[in-house]
Tab-separated table of C-alpha atoms and ligand atoms in Angstrom:
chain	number	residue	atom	x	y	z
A	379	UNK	CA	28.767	-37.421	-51.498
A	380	UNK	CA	27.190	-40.917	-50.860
A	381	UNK	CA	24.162	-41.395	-52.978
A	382	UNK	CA	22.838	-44.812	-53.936
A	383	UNK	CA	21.647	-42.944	-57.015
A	384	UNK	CA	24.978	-42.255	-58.258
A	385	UNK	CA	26.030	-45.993	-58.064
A	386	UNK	CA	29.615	-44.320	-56.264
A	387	UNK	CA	30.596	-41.890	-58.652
A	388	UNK	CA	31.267	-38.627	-57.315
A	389	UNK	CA	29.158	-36.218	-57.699
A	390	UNK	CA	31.026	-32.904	-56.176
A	391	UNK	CA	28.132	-31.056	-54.130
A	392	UNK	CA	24.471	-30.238	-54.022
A	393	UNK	CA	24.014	-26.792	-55.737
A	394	UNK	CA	20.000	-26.528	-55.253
A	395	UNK	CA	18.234	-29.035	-53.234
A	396	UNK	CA	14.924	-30.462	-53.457
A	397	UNK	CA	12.921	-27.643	-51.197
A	398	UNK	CA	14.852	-24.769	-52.681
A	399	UNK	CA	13.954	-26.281	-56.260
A	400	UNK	CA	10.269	-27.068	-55.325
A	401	UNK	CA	9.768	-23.026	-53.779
A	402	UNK	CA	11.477	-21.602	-56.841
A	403	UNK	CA	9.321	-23.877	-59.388
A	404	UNK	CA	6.306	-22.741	-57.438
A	405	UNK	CA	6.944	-19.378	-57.863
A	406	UNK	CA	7.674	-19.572	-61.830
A	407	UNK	CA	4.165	-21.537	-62.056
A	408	UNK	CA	2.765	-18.518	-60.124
A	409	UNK	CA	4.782	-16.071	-62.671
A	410	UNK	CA	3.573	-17.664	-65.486
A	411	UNK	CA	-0.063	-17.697	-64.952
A	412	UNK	CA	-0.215	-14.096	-64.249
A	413	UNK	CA	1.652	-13.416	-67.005
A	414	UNK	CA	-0.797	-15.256	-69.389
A	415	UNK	CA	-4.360	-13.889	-68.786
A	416	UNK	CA	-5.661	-14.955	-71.729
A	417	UNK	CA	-5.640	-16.940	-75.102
A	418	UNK	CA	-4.243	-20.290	-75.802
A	419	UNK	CA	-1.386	-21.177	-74.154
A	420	UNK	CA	1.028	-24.165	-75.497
A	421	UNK	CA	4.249	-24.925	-73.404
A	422	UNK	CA	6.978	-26.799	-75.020
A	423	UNK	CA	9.229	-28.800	-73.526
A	424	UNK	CA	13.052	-29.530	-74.855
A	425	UNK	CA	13.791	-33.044	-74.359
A	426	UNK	CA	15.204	-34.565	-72.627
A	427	UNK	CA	16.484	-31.892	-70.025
A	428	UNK	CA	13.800	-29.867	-69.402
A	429	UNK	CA	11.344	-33.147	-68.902
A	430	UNK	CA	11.554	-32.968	-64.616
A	431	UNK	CA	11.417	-28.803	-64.388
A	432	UNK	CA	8.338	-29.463	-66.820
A	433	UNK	CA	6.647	-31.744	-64.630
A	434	UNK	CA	6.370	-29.709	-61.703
A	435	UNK	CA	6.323	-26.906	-63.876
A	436	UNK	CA	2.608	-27.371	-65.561
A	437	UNK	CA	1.273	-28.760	-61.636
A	438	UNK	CA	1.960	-24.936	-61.127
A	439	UNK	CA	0.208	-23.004	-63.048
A	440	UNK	CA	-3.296	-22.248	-62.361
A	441	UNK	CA	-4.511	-21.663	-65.786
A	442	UNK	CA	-5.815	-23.521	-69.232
A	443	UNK	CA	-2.629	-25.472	-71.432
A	444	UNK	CA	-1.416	-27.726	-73.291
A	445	UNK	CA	2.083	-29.654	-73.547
A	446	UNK	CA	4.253	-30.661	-76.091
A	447	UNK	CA	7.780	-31.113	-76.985
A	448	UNK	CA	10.774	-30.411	-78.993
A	449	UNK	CA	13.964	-32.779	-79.166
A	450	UNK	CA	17.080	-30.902	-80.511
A	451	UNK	CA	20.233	-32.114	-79.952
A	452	UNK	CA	23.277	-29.769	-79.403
A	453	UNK	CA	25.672	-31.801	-76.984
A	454	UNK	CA	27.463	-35.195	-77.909
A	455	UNK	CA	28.514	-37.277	-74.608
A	456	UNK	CA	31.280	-34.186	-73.590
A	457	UNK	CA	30.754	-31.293	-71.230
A	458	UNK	CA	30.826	-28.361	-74.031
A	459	UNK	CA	28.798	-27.218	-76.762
A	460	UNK	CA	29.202	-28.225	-79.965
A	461	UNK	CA	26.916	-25.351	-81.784
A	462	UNK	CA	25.355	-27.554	-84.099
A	463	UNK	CA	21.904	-28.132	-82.971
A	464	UNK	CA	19.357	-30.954	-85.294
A	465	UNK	CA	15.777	-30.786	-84.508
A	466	UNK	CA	14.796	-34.599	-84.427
A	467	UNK	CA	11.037	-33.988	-83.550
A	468	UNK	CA	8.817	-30.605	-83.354
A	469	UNK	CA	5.331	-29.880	-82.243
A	470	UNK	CA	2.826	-30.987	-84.640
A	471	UNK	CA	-0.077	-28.809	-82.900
A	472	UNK	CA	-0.513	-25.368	-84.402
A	473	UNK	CA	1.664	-22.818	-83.417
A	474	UNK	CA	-0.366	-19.862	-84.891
A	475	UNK	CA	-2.074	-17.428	-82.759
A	476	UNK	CA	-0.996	-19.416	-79.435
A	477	UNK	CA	0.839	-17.957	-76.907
A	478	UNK	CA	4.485	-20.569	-76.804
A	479	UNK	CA	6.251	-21.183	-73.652
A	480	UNK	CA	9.600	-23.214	-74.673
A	481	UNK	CA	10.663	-24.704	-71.578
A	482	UNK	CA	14.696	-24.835	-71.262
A	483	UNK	CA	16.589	-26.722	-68.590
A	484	UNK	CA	19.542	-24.809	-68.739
A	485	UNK	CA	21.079	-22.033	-71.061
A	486	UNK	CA	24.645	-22.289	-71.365
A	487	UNK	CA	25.925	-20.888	-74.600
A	488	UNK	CA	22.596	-20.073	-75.856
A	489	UNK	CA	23.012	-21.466	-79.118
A	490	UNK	CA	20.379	-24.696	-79.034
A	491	UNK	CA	17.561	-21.690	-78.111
A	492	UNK	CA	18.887	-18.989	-80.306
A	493	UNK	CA	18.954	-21.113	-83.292
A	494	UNK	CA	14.945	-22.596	-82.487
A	495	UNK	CA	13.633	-19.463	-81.686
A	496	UNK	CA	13.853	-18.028	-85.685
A	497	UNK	CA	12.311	-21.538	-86.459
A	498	UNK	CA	9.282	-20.971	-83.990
A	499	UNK	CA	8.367	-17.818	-84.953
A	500	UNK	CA	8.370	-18.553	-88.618
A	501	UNK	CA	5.049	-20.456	-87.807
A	502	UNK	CA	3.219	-17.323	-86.515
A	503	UNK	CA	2.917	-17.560	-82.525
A	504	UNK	CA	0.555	-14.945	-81.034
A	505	UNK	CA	3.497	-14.601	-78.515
A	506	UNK	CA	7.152	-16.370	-77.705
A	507	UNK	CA	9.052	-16.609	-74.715
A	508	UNK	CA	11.481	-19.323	-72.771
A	509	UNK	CA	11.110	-20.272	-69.247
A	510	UNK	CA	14.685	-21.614	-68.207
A	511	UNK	CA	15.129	-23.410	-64.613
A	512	UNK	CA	19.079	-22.336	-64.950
A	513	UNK	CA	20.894	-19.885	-66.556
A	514	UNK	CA	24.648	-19.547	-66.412
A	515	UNK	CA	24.514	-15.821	-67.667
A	516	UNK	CA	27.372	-16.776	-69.932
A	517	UNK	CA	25.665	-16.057	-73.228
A	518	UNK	CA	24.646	-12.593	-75.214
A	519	UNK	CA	21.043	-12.049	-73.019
A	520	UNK	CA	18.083	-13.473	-75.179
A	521	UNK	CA	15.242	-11.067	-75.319
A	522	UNK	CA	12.888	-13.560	-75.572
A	523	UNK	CA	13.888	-15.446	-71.882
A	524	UNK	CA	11.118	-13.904	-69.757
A	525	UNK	CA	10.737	-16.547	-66.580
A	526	UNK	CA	14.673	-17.824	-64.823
A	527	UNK	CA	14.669	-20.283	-61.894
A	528	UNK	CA	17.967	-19.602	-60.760
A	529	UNK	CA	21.016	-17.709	-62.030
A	530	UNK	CA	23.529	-21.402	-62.022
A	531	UNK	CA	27.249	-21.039	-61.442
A	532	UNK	CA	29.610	-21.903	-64.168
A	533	UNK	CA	29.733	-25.690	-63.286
A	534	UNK	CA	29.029	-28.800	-64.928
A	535	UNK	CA	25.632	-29.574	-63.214
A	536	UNK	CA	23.935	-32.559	-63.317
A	537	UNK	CA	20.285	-33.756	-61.600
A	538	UNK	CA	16.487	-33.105	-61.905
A	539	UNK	CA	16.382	-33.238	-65.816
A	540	UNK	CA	20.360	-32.693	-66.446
A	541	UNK	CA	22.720	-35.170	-67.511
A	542	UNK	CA	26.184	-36.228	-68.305
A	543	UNK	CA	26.209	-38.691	-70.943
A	544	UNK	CA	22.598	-39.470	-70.136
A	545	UNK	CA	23.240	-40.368	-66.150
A	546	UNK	CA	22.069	-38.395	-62.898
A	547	UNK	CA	18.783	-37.137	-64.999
A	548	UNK	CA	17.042	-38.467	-61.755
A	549	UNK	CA	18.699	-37.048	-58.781
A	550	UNK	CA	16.366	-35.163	-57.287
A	551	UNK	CA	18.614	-32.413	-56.546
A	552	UNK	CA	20.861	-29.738	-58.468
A	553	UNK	CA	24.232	-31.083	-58.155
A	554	UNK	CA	28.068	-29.759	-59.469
A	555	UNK	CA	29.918	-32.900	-61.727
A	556	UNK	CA	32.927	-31.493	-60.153
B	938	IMP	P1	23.654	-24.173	-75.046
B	938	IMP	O1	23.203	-24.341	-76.452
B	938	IMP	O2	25.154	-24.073	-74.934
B	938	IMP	O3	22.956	-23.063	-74.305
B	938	IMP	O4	23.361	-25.539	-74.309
B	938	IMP	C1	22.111	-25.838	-73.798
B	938	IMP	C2	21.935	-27.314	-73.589
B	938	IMP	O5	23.168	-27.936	-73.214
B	938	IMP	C3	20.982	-27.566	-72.448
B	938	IMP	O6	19.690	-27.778	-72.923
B	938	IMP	C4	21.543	-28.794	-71.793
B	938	IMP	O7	20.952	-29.950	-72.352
B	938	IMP	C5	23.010	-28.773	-72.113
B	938	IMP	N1	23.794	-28.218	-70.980
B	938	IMP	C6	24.372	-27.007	-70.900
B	938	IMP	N2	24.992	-26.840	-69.718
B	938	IMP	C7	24.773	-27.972	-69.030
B	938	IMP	C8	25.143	-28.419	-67.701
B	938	IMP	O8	25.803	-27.729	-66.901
B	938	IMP	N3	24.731	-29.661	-67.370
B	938	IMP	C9	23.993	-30.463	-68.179
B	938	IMP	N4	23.623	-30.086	-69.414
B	938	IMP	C10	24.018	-28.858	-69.836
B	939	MG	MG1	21.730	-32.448	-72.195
């Protein structure tokens, strides 16, 4: 597929596009803010995937919050988890008595969210859930996932957040690395 943003590496085919993303992200934002009438709410993103989805994401939803991040790193440069996942920065807001929103780009193996969720709820949320854009169904089901874009195919896929050794992040589309 010819995109200037790929600088002519091939990039196999478009697996969401832009509208389909932008309806579906809508919809989550709508999701969410019904599903949080009240208290505090706190969403927090994992960096770097999940920093496009989060975006659009908080435009969405019609309701008080506040943002803040997570890095954790579970994936070298390859295409497969490697299961150990080091937390290089976590919120420094409090956690206690807010309702937390992790925001996930994709779940693959579920390990990187499986091993942060103990962590999280060791400092006394009033509630804890993860909103994933993607989820390729392949791991045990995580209680705790309440909000899914899109049920992904079991690709490598790259675009709106998602990279391969740090490329495509930018595409503004869902694409398969083929
Ligand atoms: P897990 O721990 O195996 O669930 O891996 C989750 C993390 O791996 C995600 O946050 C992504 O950063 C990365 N990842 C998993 N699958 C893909 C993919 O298909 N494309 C890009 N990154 C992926
Ligand atoms: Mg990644």
């Amino acid at each position: 597929m010819a995109d200037p943003r790929t600088g002519g590496r091939a990039v196999q085919q478009v697996v969401f596009d832009e509208a389909t993303i932008a309806r579906r992200v809508r919809e989550l934002g709508r999701e969410v803010t019904q599903a949080y009438p009240d208290g505090d709410l706190l969403l927090i993103g994992l960096l770097k995937g999940s920093f496009v989805f989060l975006a659009d994401l908080v435009r969405a939803i019609e309701r008080p919050l506040r943002v803040d991040f997570l890095i954790a790193s579970s994936y070298g440069t390859g295409t497969t988890s490697s299961g150990e996942v080091r937390l290089l920065y976590e919120p420094s807001a409090a956690l206690a008595g807010r309702h937390i929103l992790l925001v996930e780009d994709i779940i693959d193996s579920g390990r990187t969210l499986a091993s942060l969720m103990d962590r999280l709820r060791s400092r006394g949320p009033r509630s804890l859930a993860i909103c994933a854009l993607l989820d390729k169904r392949i791991a045990p089901p995580l209680p705790e996932v309440r909000f899914t874009g899109f049920v992904a195919p079991p690709a490598f896929l790259v675009g709106y957040g998602l990279d391969h050794a740090e490329d495509f992040r930018h595409l503004p589309y869902i694409a398969d690395l083929g």
